[in-house]
Coordinates of C-alpha atoms in Angstrom, one line a residue:
X1367 CA 25.8 118.3 18.6
X1368 CA 26.5 116.2 21.7
X1369 CA 23.4 117.6 23.5
X1370 CA 21.2 117.3 20.4
X1371 CA 22.1 113.6 20.1
X1372 CA 20.7 113.0 23.6
X1373 CA 17.4 114.5 22.4
X1374 CA 17.2 112.1 19.4
X1375 CA 16.2 109.2 21.7
X1376 CA 12.8 110.8 22.0
X1377 CA 12.3 110.2 18.3
X1378 CA 12.5 106.4 18.7
X1379 CA 8.8 105.9 19.4
X1380 CA 8.1 107.7 16.1
X1381 CA 10.7 105.9 14.0
X1382 CA 8.1 104.6 11.6
X1383 CA 7.2 108.2 10.7
X1384 CA 10.9 108.9 10.2
X1385 CA 11.3 106.0 7.8
X1386 CA 8.2 107.2 5.8
X1387 CA 9.7 110.7 5.7
X1388 CA 13.0 109.3 4.5
X1389 CA 11.2 107.2 1.8
X1390 CA 9.3 110.1 0.4
X1391 CA 12.3 112.4 0.6
X1392 CA 14.2 109.9 -1.6
X1393 CA 11.3 110.0 -4.1
X1394 CA 11.3 113.8 -3.9
X1395 CA 15.0 114.0 -4.5
X1396 CA 14.7 111.6 -7.5
X1397 CA 11.8 113.4 -9.1
X1398 CA 13.4 116.7 -8.4
X1399 CA 16.3 115.7 -10.8
X1400 CA 14.0 113.9 -13.3
X1401 CA 11.7 117.0 -13.5
X1402 CA 14.7 119.1 -14.7
X1403 CA 15.9 116.4 -17.2
X1404 CA 12.4 116.3 -18.7
X1405 CA 13.0 119.8 -20.0
X1406 CA 15.5 118.4 -22.5
X1407 CA 13.0 116.9 -24.9
X1408 CA 10.7 120.0 -24.5
X1409 CA 13.6 122.3 -25.5
X1410 CA 14.6 120.1 -28.3
X1411 CA 11.1 120.2 -29.7
X1412 CA 11.0 123.9 -29.4
X1413 CA 14.4 124.4 -31.0
X1414 CA 13.9 121.4 -33.3
X1415 CA 17.5 120.4 -32.6
X1416 CA 17.0 116.7 -32.0
X1417 CA 18.9 114.2 -34.1
X1418 CA 16.9 112.7 -36.9
X1419 CA 16.6 109.1 -35.7
X1420 CA 14.0 107.3 -37.9
X1421 CA 14.8 103.7 -37.1
X1422 CA 13.9 102.5 -33.6
X1423 CA 17.1 101.9 -31.6
X1424 CA 17.8 98.5 -30.0
X1425 CA 19.3 98.1 -26.5
X1426 CA 22.6 96.1 -26.5
X1427 CA 24.5 96.5 -23.2
X1428 CA 24.6 98.6 -20.0
X1429 CA 27.7 100.6 -21.1
X1430 CA 25.6 102.1 -24.0
X1431 CA 22.5 102.8 -21.9
X1432 CA 22.9 106.6 -22.1
X1433 CA 23.2 106.5 -25.9
X1434 CA 20.3 104.1 -26.2
X1435 CA 18.0 106.4 -24.1
X1436 CA 19.0 109.5 -26.1
X1437 CA 18.3 107.7 -29.4
X1438 CA 15.1 106.2 -28.2
X1439 CA 13.9 109.6 -27.0
X1440 CA 14.9 111.2 -30.3
X1441 CA 13.1 108.5 -32.2
X1442 CA 9.9 109.0 -30.2
X1443 CA 10.0 112.8 -30.7
X1444 CA 10.7 112.5 -34.5
X1445 CA 7.9 109.9 -34.8
X1446 CA 5.5 112.3 -33.1
X1447 CA 6.8 115.3 -35.1
X1448 CA 6.0 113.5 -38.3
X1449 CA 2.5 112.9 -37.1
X1450 CA 1.6 116.2 -35.4
X1451 CA 4.0 118.7 -33.7
X1452 CA 1.1 120.1 -31.6
X1453 CA 0.4 116.6 -30.1
X1454 CA 4.2 116.1 -29.5
X1455 CA 4.4 119.4 -27.6
X1456 CA 1.4 118.4 -25.4
X1457 CA 2.9 115.0 -24.9
X1458 CA 6.3 116.4 -23.7
X1459 CA 4.7 119.2 -21.6
X1460 CA 2.4 116.6 -19.9
X1461 CA 5.4 114.6 -18.9
X1462 CA 7.1 117.7 -17.4
X1463 CA 3.9 118.5 -15.5
X1464 CA 3.4 115.0 -14.2
X1465 CA 7.0 114.8 -13.0
X1466 CA 6.6 118.1 -11.1
X1467 CA 3.3 116.9 -9.7
X1468 CA 4.9 113.8 -8.3
X1469 CA 7.9 115.8 -7.0
X1470 CA 5.6 118.1 -5.0
X1471 CA 3.3 115.3 -3.9
X1472 CA 6.2 113.4 -2.4
X1473 CA 7.4 116.7 -0.8
X1474 CA 4.1 117.1 0.9
X1475 CA 4.0 113.4 2.1
X1476 CA 7.5 113.8 3.5
X1477 CA 6.4 116.8 5.5
X1478 CA 3.1 115.1 6.4
X1479 CA 4.9 112.3 8.2
X1480 CA 7.6 114.3 9.8
X1481 CA 4.9 116.5 11.4
X1482 CA 4.0 113.5 13.7
X1483 CA 7.6 113.0 14.5
X1484 CA 8.3 116.6 15.4
X1485 CA 5.2 117.2 17.4
X1486 CA 5.5 113.8 19.1
X1487 CA 9.0 114.6 20.2
X1488 CA 7.8 118.0 21.4
X1489 CA 5.1 116.4 23.5
X1490 CA 7.3 113.7 25.0
X1491 CA 10.2 116.1 25.9
X1492 CA 7.7 118.5 27.7
X1493 CA 6.2 115.5 29.5
X1494 CA 9.6 114.3 30.5
X1495 CA 10.6 117.8 31.8
X1496 CA 7.4 118.1 33.7
X1497 CA 7.8 114.6 35.2
X1498 CA 11.3 115.5 36.2
X1499 CA 10.1 118.7 37.8
X1500 CA 7.5 116.8 39.8
X1501 CA 10.2 114.4 41.1
X1502 CA 13.1 116.8 41.7
X1503 CA 13.8 117.8 45.3
X1504 CA 12.8 121.2 46.7
X1505 CA 16.5 122.3 46.7
X1506 CA 16.5 122.3 42.9
X1507 CA 13.9 125.0 42.7
X1508 CA 15.5 127.2 45.3
X1509 CA 18.5 127.5 43.0
X1510 CA 16.6 128.0 39.7
X1511 CA 14.5 130.9 38.5
X1512 CA 10.9 129.9 37.8
X1513 CA 10.8 131.9 34.5
X1514 CA 14.0 130.2 33.3
X1515 CA 12.4 126.8 33.8
X1516 CA 9.3 127.9 32.0
X1517 CA 11.5 129.2 29.1
X1518 CA 13.2 125.8 28.8
X1519 CA 9.8 124.0 28.6
X1520 CA 8.4 126.4 26.0
X1521 CA 10.9 128.2 23.7
X1522 CA 13.8 125.9 24.1
X1523 CA 11.7 122.8 23.4
X1524 CA 10.2 124.6 20.4
X1525 CA 13.7 125.4 19.1
X1526 CA 14.6 121.7 19.4
X1527 CA 11.4 120.7 17.5
X1528 CA 12.3 123.1 14.7
X1529 CA 15.8 121.6 14.6
X1530 CA 14.4 118.1 14.1
X1531 CA 13.2 119.1 10.7
X1532 CA 16.5 120.6 9.9
X1533 CA 18.5 117.5 10.8
X1534 CA 16.4 115.3 8.6
X1535 CA 16.8 117.7 5.8
X1536 CA 20.5 117.9 6.4
X1537 CA 21.0 114.1 6.6
X1538 CA 18.5 112.8 4.0
X1539 CA 16.5 115.1 1.7
X1540 CA 18.9 117.8 0.6
X1541 CA 22.0 115.6 0.2
X1542 CA 19.9 113.1 -1.8
X1543 CA 18.7 115.9 -4.0
X1544 CA 22.3 117.0 -4.6
X1545 CA 23.4 113.3 -5.3
X1546 CA 20.5 112.6 -7.8
X1547 CA 21.1 116.0 -9.5
X1548 CA 24.8 115.3 -9.8
X1549 CA 24.1 111.9 -11.3
X1550 CA 21.9 113.6 -13.9
X1551 CA 24.6 116.2 -14.5
X1552 CA 27.3 113.6 -15.0
X1553 CA 25.2 111.9 -17.7
X1554 CA 25.1 115.2 -19.5
X1555 CA 28.7 116.3 -19.2
X1556 CA 31.5 115.0 -17.0
X1557 CA 33.7 118.0 -17.5
X1558 CA 31.0 120.6 -16.6
X1559 CA 29.9 118.6 -13.5
X1560 CA 33.5 118.3 -12.3
X1561 CA 33.8 122.1 -12.7
X1562 CA 30.7 122.6 -10.4
X1563 CA 32.0 120.1 -7.8
X1564 CA 35.2 122.0 -7.4
X1565 CA 33.5 125.3 -6.7
X1566 CA 30.8 124.1 -4.3
X1567 CA 33.1 123.1 -1.4
X1568 CA 34.9 126.4 -1.6
X1569 CA 31.7 128.4 -1.2
X1570 CA 30.6 126.0 1.6
X1571 CA 33.8 126.7 3.5
X1572 CA 33.1 130.4 3.5
X1573 CA 29.5 129.9 4.6
X1574 CA 30.5 127.7 7.5
X1575 CA 32.7 130.5 8.9
X1576 CA 29.6 132.5 9.6
X1577 CA 28.1 130.0 12.0
X1578 CA 30.9 129.3 14.4
X1579 CA 29.7 131.5 17.2
X1580 CA 26.0 130.8 16.5
X1581 CA 25.5 128.4 19.4
X1582 CA 26.9 130.8 22.0
X1583 CA 24.7 133.7 20.7
X1584 CA 21.7 131.4 20.8
X1585 CA 22.5 130.4 24.4
X1586 CA 22.7 134.0 25.5
X1587 CA 19.3 134.8 23.9
X1588 CA 17.6 131.8 25.6
X1589 CA 19.1 132.6 29.0
X1590 CA 18.0 136.2 28.8
X1591 CA 14.5 135.2 27.8
X1592 CA 14.4 133.1 31.0
X1593 CA 15.5 136.1 33.0
X1594 CA 12.8 138.4 31.9
X1595 CA 10.1 135.7 32.2
X1596 CA 11.2 135.3 35.8
X1597 CA 10.9 139.0 36.3
X1598 CA 7.4 139.0 34.8
X1599 CA 6.4 136.2 37.2
X1600 CA 7.8 138.1 40.2
X1601 CA 6.1 141.4 39.1
X1602 CA 2.7 139.8 38.7
X1603 CA 2.9 138.0 42.0
X1604 CA 4.3 141.0 43.8
X1605 CA 1.9 143.7 42.5
X1606 CA 0.7 144.8 46.0
X1607 CA 4.3 145.3 47.3
X1608 CA 5.5 147.0 44.1
X1609 CA 2.6 149.5 44.2
X1610 CA 2.6 150.2 47.9
X1611 CA 6.4 150.6 48.1
X1612 CA 6.5 152.7 44.9
X1613 CA 8.9 150.2 43.3
X1614 CA 7.3 150.3 39.9
X1615 CA 10.1 152.4 38.3
X1616 CA 12.7 150.1 39.7
X1617 CA 11.1 147.0 38.2
X1618 CA 10.5 148.8 34.9
X1619 CA 14.2 149.7 34.8
X1620 CA 15.2 146.0 35.5
X1621 CA 12.8 144.7 32.9
X1622 CA 14.0 147.3 30.3
X1623 CA 17.6 146.4 31.0
X1624 CA 16.8 142.7 30.5
X1625 CA 14.9 143.3 27.2
X1626 CA 17.7 145.6 26.0
X1627 CA 20.1 142.7 26.5
X1628 CA 17.7 140.4 24.8
X1629 CA 17.4 142.9 21.9
X1630 CA 21.2 143.1 21.4
X1631 CA 21.7 139.3 21.7
X1632 CA 18.8 138.6 19.3
X1633 CA 20.1 141.1 16.8
X1634 CA 23.5 139.6 16.8
X1635 CA 22.0 136.1 16.4
X1636 CA 19.6 137.0 13.6
X1637 CA 22.3 139.0 11.7
X1638 CA 24.5 136.0 11.8
X1639 CA 21.6 133.7 10.7
X1640 CA 20.4 136.1 8.0
X1641 CA 23.9 136.4 6.5
X1642 CA 23.8 132.7 5.6
X1643 CA 21.2 132.9 2.8
X1644 CA 22.6 135.9 0.8
X1645 CA 26.1 134.6 1.2
X1646 CA 25.2 131.2 -0.1
X1647 CA 23.2 132.7 -2.9
X1648 CA 26.1 135.0 -3.9
X1649 CA 28.5 132.1 -4.0
X1650 CA 25.9 130.1 -5.9
X1651 CA 25.4 132.6 -8.6
X1652 CA 29.2 133.0 -8.8
X1653 CA 29.4 129.3 -9.6
X1654 CA 26.6 129.7 -12.2
X1655 CA 28.5 132.7 -13.7
X1656 CA 31.7 130.6 -14.1
X1657 CA 29.6 127.8 -15.4
X1658 CA 28.0 130.0 -18.1
X1659 CA 31.5 131.1 -19.2
X1660 CA 33.0 127.6 -19.3
X1661 CA 29.9 125.9 -20.7
X1662 CA 29.3 128.7 -23.2
X1663 CA 32.6 127.8 -24.8
X1664 CA 31.7 124.2 -24.9
X1665 CA 28.5 125.1 -26.8
X1666 CA 29.6 127.9 -29.1
X1667 CA 33.2 127.1 -29.7
X1668 CA 33.9 123.4 -29.0
X1669 CA 30.3 122.3 -29.8
X1670 CA 30.7 119.5 -27.3
X1671 CA 27.2 120.0 -26.0
X1672 CA 23.9 121.2 -27.5
X1673 CA 22.4 124.5 -26.4
X1674 CA 19.2 123.0 -25.1
X1675 CA 21.0 120.4 -23.0
X1676 CA 23.3 123.1 -21.6
X1677 CA 20.2 125.2 -20.5
X1678 CA 18.9 122.1 -18.6
X1679 CA 22.4 121.6 -17.1
X1680 CA 22.3 125.2 -15.8
X1681 CA 18.9 124.4 -14.3
X1682 CA 20.3 121.3 -12.7
X1683 CA 23.3 123.3 -11.3
X1684 CA 20.9 125.8 -9.8
X1685 CA 18.9 122.8 -8.5
X1686 CA 22.0 122.0 -6.4
X1687 CA 22.2 125.5 -5.0
X1688 CA 18.8 125.4 -3.4
X1689 CA 19.5 122.3 -1.2
X1690 CA 23.0 123.5 -0.6
X1691 CA 21.5 126.8 0.8
X1692 CA 19.0 124.7 2.8
X1693 CA 21.9 122.6 4.3
X1694 CA 23.7 125.8 5.4
X1695 CA 20.5 127.1 7.1
X1696 CA 20.0 123.6 8.6
X1697 CA 23.5 123.7 10.1
X1698 CA 22.6 127.1 11.8
X1699 CA 19.3 125.7 13.0
X1700 CA 20.9 122.6 14.5
X1701 CA 23.5 124.8 16.3
X1702 CA 20.7 126.8 17.8
X1703 CA 18.9 123.6 18.6
X1704 CA 22.0 122.2 20.3
X1705 CA 22.1 125.3 22.6
X1706 CA 18.5 124.8 23.5
X1707 CA 19.0 121.0 23.9
X1708 CA 21.8 121.8 26.4
X1709 CA 19.4 123.8 28.6
X1710 CA 16.8 121.0 28.4
X1711 CA 19.3 118.2 29.2
X1712 CA 20.4 120.2 32.2
X1713 CA 17.0 119.7 33.7
X1714 CA 16.4 116.1 32.4
X1715 CA 19.8 115.0 33.8
X1716 CA 19.6 117.0 37.0
X1717 CA 20.6 114.7 39.9
X1718 CA 17.7 113.7 42.2
X1719 CA 19.4 113.4 45.5
X1720 CA 16.2 112.2 47.1
X1721 CA 15.5 109.2 44.9
X1722 CA 14.1 106.0 46.5
X1723 CA 16.7 103.4 47.2
X1724 CA 16.4 100.0 45.5
X1725 CA 15.5 98.3 48.7
X1726 CA 13.1 101.0 49.9
X1727 CA 9.9 99.6 51.4
X1728 CA 6.2 100.7 51.3
X1729 CA 5.2 101.7 54.8
X1730 CA 1.4 101.8 55.0
X1731 CA 0.9 102.8 58.6
X1732 CA 2.5 104.7 61.5
X1733 CA 2.4 102.7 64.7
X1734 CA 4.6 104.1 67.5
X1735 CA 7.0 107.0 67.2
X1736 CA 9.0 109.5 65.2
X1737 CA 12.6 109.8 66.3
X1738 CA 15.2 112.5 65.4
X1739 CA 18.6 111.1 66.4
X1740 CA 21.7 113.2 66.4
X1741 CA 20.3 115.1 63.4
X1742 CA 22.5 117.8 61.8
X1743 CA 21.5 119.8 58.7
X1744 CA 23.0 122.8 56.8
X1745 CA 21.8 125.0 54.0
X1746 CA 24.9 125.2 51.8
X1747 CA 27.6 126.2 54.4
X1748 CA 25.2 127.6 57.0
X1749 CA 24.5 125.2 59.9
X1750 CA 20.8 125.3 60.8
X1751 CA 20.4 122.2 62.9
X1752 CA 23.7 121.3 64.8
X1753 CA 22.7 118.2 66.7
X1754 CA 19.1 117.5 67.4
X1755 CA 17.4 114.7 69.3
X1756 CA 13.6 114.5 69.6
X1757 CA 11.0 111.8 70.0
X1758 CA 7.4 112.3 69.0
X1759 CA 5.0 109.5 70.1
X1760 CA 2.0 108.4 68.0
X1761 CA -1.1 110.5 68.9
X1762 CA 0.9 113.4 70.4
X1763 CA 0.6 117.0 69.5
X1764 CA 4.1 118.5 69.6
X1765 CA 4.5 122.2 69.2
X1766 CA 7.8 123.8 68.0
X1767 CA 8.2 127.4 69.2
X1768 CA 11.0 129.9 69.1
X1769 CA 12.3 132.9 67.3
X1770 CA 12.4 133.1 63.5
X1771 CA 15.4 131.2 62.1
X1772 CA 15.5 128.8 65.1
X1773 CA 15.1 125.8 62.8
X1774 CA 11.4 125.0 63.4
X1775 CA 10.3 124.8 59.7
X1776 CA 13.5 123.0 58.8
X1777 CA 12.5 120.2 61.2
X1778 CA 9.1 119.9 59.5
X1779 CA 10.8 119.9 56.0
X1780 CA 13.2 117.1 57.2
X1781 CA 10.3 115.1 58.5
X1782 CA 8.5 115.3 55.2
X1783 CA 11.8 114.5 53.5
X1784 CA 11.9 117.6 51.3
X1785 CA 15.6 117.5 52.3
X1786 CA 17.9 114.7 53.6
X1787 CA 19.8 115.2 56.8
X1788 CA 23.6 115.7 56.7
X1789 CA 24.3 113.4 59.6
X1790 CA 22.1 111.5 62.1
X1791 CA 18.8 109.9 61.2
X1792 CA 15.0 110.5 61.3
X1793 CA 13.0 107.3 61.6
X1794 CA 9.3 106.2 61.8
X1795 CA 8.8 103.1 63.9
X1796 CA 12.5 102.5 63.8
X1797 CA 12.7 102.7 60.0
X1798 CA 14.9 105.5 58.6
X1799 CA 13.2 107.8 56.1
X1800 CA 15.5 106.9 53.2
X1801 CA 14.6 103.2 53.7
X1802 CA 11.0 103.8 52.9
X1803 CA 9.5 105.0 49.6
X1804 CA 8.8 108.7 49.5
X1805 CA 5.3 108.2 48.2
X1806 CA 4.4 106.0 51.1
X1807 CA 5.9 108.6 53.5
X1808 CA 4.0 111.4 51.9
X1809 CA 0.8 109.3 51.9
X1810 CA 1.0 109.4 55.7
X1811 CA 1.6 113.1 55.9
X1812 CA -0.7 116.1 55.6
X1813 CA 0.6 119.7 55.5
X1814 CA -1.1 123.0 56.2
X1815 CA 1.3 126.0 55.7
X1816 CA 1.1 129.6 56.5
X1817 CA 0.8 130.6 52.9
X1818 CA -2.1 128.6 51.6
X1819 CA -1.0 126.8 48.4
X1820 CA -4.1 126.6 46.2
X1821 CA -4.4 126.1 42.5
X1822 CA -6.2 127.9 39.7
X1823 CA -9.1 125.5 39.6
X1824 CA -12.4 124.8 41.2
X1825 CA -12.8 124.4 45.0
X1826 CA -13.7 120.8 44.7
X1827 CA -10.6 120.0 42.6
X1828 CA -8.4 121.7 45.2
X1829 CA -10.0 119.7 47.9
X1830 CA -9.7 116.3 46.4
X1831 CA -6.1 116.7 45.2
X1832 CA -5.0 114.2 47.8
X1833 CA -7.9 111.9 47.5
X1834 CA -9.3 111.6 44.0
X1835 CA -11.8 108.9 45.0
X1836 CA -13.6 111.1 47.6
X1837 CA -17.3 111.3 47.3
X1838 CA -19.3 114.6 47.4
X1839 CA -20.5 113.7 50.9
X1840 CA -16.9 113.2 52.2
X1841 CA -15.9 116.5 50.6
X1842 CA -18.8 118.4 52.3
X1843 CA -18.1 116.7 55.6
X1844 CA -14.4 117.8 55.5
X1845 CA -15.4 121.3 54.5
X1846 CA -17.9 121.5 57.4
X1847 CA -15.2 120.3 59.8
X1848 CA -12.9 123.1 58.5
X1849 CA -15.6 125.7 58.9
X1850 CA -15.5 126.3 55.1
X1851 CA -18.9 124.8 54.0
X1852 CA -20.9 127.9 54.7
X1853 CA -18.9 130.3 52.5
X1854 CA -18.4 127.7 49.8
X1855 CA -22.1 127.2 49.2
X1856 CA -22.6 131.0 49.3
X1857 CA -20.5 131.3 46.2
X1858 CA -22.2 131.4 42.7
X1859 CA -21.2 127.9 41.7
X1860 CA -20.6 126.4 45.2
X1861 CA -18.0 123.7 45.2
X1862 CA -17.5 124.1 41.4
X1863 CA -16.5 127.8 41.8
X1864 CA -13.1 128.7 40.4
X1865 CA -10.8 130.5 42.9
X1866 CA -8.4 132.2 40.6
X1867 CA -4.6 132.2 40.6
X1868 CA -3.3 131.0 44.0
X1869 CA -6.9 131.3 45.3
X1870 CA -6.9 135.1 45.0
X1871 CA -10.7 135.2 44.8
X1872 CA -10.8 134.1 48.4
X1873 CA -9.9 135.9 51.6
X1874 CA -6.9 134.7 53.7
X1875 CA -9.1 133.0 56.2
X1876 CA -11.1 131.3 53.5
X1877 CA -8.0 130.0 51.7
X1878 CA -6.6 128.6 55.0
X1879 CA -9.8 126.8 55.7
X1880 CA -9.8 125.3 52.2
X1881 CA -6.3 124.1 52.9
X1882 CA -7.4 122.6 56.2
X1883 CA -10.4 120.9 54.6
X1884 CA -8.0 119.4 52.0
X1885 CA -5.9 118.0 54.8
X1886 CA -9.0 116.6 56.7
X1887 CA -10.2 114.9 53.5
X1888 CA -6.8 113.2 53.0
X1889 CA -7.1 112.0 56.6
X1890 CA -3.3 111.8 57.2
X1891 CA -1.7 109.9 60.1
X1892 CA 0.9 112.6 60.6
X1893 CA -0.1 116.3 60.4
X1894 CA 2.3 119.2 60.0
X1895 CA 0.9 122.7 60.7
X1896 CA 3.4 125.3 59.8
X1897 CA 2.2 128.6 61.3
X1898 CA -1.3 127.9 60.0
X1899 CA -2.9 130.9 61.8
X1900 CA -0.2 133.5 62.0
X1901 CA -1.4 135.6 59.1
X1902 CA -5.1 135.7 60.0
X1903 CA -7.3 138.2 61.7
X1904 CA -8.8 137.3 65.1
X1905 CA -12.2 136.1 63.7
X1906 CA -10.6 134.0 61.0
X1907 CA -8.1 132.7 63.5
X1908 CA -10.8 131.5 65.8
X1909 CA -12.6 129.6 63.0
X1910 CA -9.3 128.1 61.7
X1911 CA -8.2 127.2 65.2
X1912 CA -11.5 125.3 65.7
X1913 CA -10.9 123.4 62.5
X1914 CA -7.3 122.6 63.5
X1915 CA -8.3 121.2 66.8
X1916 CA -10.8 119.0 65.0
X1917 CA -8.2 117.7 62.6
X1918 CA -5.6 117.1 65.3
X1919 CA -7.9 114.8 67.3
X1920 CA -6.3 111.3 67.4
X1921 CA -3.5 112.3 65.1
X1922 CA 0.2 112.8 65.5
X1923 CA 0.7 116.5 64.9
X1924 CA 3.8 118.7 64.6
X1925 CA 2.7 122.3 65.1
X1926 CA 5.0 125.3 64.3
X1927 CA 3.5 128.4 65.9
X1928 CA 4.4 132.0 66.7
X1929 CA 1.1 132.7 68.4
X1930 CA 1.6 130.7 71.6
X1931 CA -2.0 131.0 72.5
X1932 CA -2.8 128.4 69.8
X1933 CA -0.6 125.6 71.2
X1934 CA -1.4 125.7 74.9
X1935 CA -3.2 122.3 74.6
X1936 CA -0.1 120.6 73.0
X1937 CA 1.1 117.4 74.7
X1938 CA 4.7 118.6 74.3
X1939 CA 6.1 122.1 73.6
X1940 CA 9.7 122.2 72.2
X1941 CA 11.4 125.5 72.6
X1942 CA 14.2 126.1 70.0
X1943 CA 17.0 128.6 69.7
X1944 CA 19.7 128.6 67.0
X1945 CA 18.7 125.1 65.9
X1946 CA 19.0 123.6 69.3
X1947 CA 16.3 122.4 71.8
X1948 CA 16.6 124.5 75.0
X1949 CA 13.4 123.6 76.7
X1950 CA 10.7 120.9 76.6
X1951 CA 7.5 120.3 78.5
X1952 CA 3.8 121.2 78.7
X1953 CA 2.5 124.7 78.7
X1954 CA 2.1 124.7 82.5
X1955 CA 5.5 123.1 83.1
X1956 CA 7.3 125.6 81.0
X1957 CA 5.6 128.6 82.5
X1958 CA 6.6 127.4 86.0
X1959 CA 10.2 127.3 84.9
X1960 CA 10.1 131.0 84.0
X1961 CA 12.8 130.7 81.4
X1962 CA 12.7 131.1 77.6
X1963 CA 9.1 130.0 77.0
X1964 CA 7.9 132.1 79.9
X1965 CA 9.6 135.1 78.4
X1966 CA 8.1 134.5 75.0
X1967 CA 4.6 134.2 76.5
X1968 CA 5.1 137.5 78.4
X1969 CA 6.2 139.3 75.3
X1970 CA 3.0 138.2 73.5
X1971 CA 0.8 139.4 76.4
X1972 CA 2.2 142.9 76.3

């Protein structure tokens, strides 16, 4: 329950609905008992076993209230019987129907108000998870499977929502139903009620034994669901590779293995859950059986209680079994909900290592230089950048070149503060990145990556993602600058055309030009180009390169490139190897040295 308690705070905004639910559950529980008691006068009319009270009784004191009520009811029935037995029967039946009507009305109203609570909590938890996902650092998502995160936002949250109804039933409705019913039973027979109370905890103990391992089973089911959702995501995204490499059977085997585990875990969980209802019913009918034996003696031999009253008492006893069974099911549901809550809390309480510091400032503009000073960085235990020093002046285009794994992209990620350095510092105008708000840093930066990251939306919505206030004229101007306008207007709906999942309705060159247009529209002060042309054909590369040259004019640009022909105009070329800078200079200067850069150029000209 410790994780589920943490989820309960999301119910606070909806506490008024919780109070209304509790209020109507109290009325439901009360009328549930009264509706059973109302059968006593009906049965007495049918069996004509009521005492002949012809003088209207008078109330004297609280201690004789039960006797007064019995005699008053008997007087009323006898009075009506003397008038017309048919009218009396209608009168008594009408009371029974009215009580059942109110009981079910209050039941509906209780469920009506809890609906707002449950769905409100569902909405707020999902919003909180999504907000957390947006703000968590990139490192979190390199360690978690995407499908597992999706499962936590969907099925786990839904499980918690279902458990919310269970906990309110467990704490309010069903216990109150039992309490009011017991009060009614005590007024009928103290001995019989005591007999029932002794047997109910015994049956409850055996039922509780079933659910001990339920939380662990539920956790296994939810984790395996996350695994096969991740596999589905990977399969959909990797269709081309799976087909061309003939890996279909391998993925089918992996998926079937995952669903087989899910099948076994689910069976074990459902078997344990389904055992609760028949077990509780068996113990319940056992209690009723003993009650019939013991109560039958009181009616037939000792004559301590009338037959009609005993029948109602049996009904009341069964009225206890239904909420008792609901409580046992609620306990199972809450245990499942607690397992789901644990997985949700893991995300909601995940540490954000890149949070803004309390004294972080808003930096609006970049004025002089970016400085990497004695920067070291490791991915887990692997050192990627050992000790790097680099200064990038405002307005310069600095190209990072070198073999794969030399640390080029890591430098860009550190500059954008997707990660924090282990030692050393990165500063803008002398202000270390952790001392400025991430939003203000990101407002100054624009990124164009090798893999164009586009969203399943219209072209215009993809373009204005960094500048919602952009006018149509500004959008078109940016698209023209990126050599994208002509193919956009050729599409059926122009700028309102949807581009599909990850922009798959567009070619690689078109997607890249949309990405560049998006960056141009944002008008960033610092531009990061991460191998923006490496995956393009010659014609597309030429168009994209023209767009890149336009966007780099007057801006500070960090260019990561494998194709060295695209960075010859850079103000400074930084050659990297194993995370270290081994050469710096212009294209001409580095060629004249005939060292690492020269060798790279020669290799690409072969």
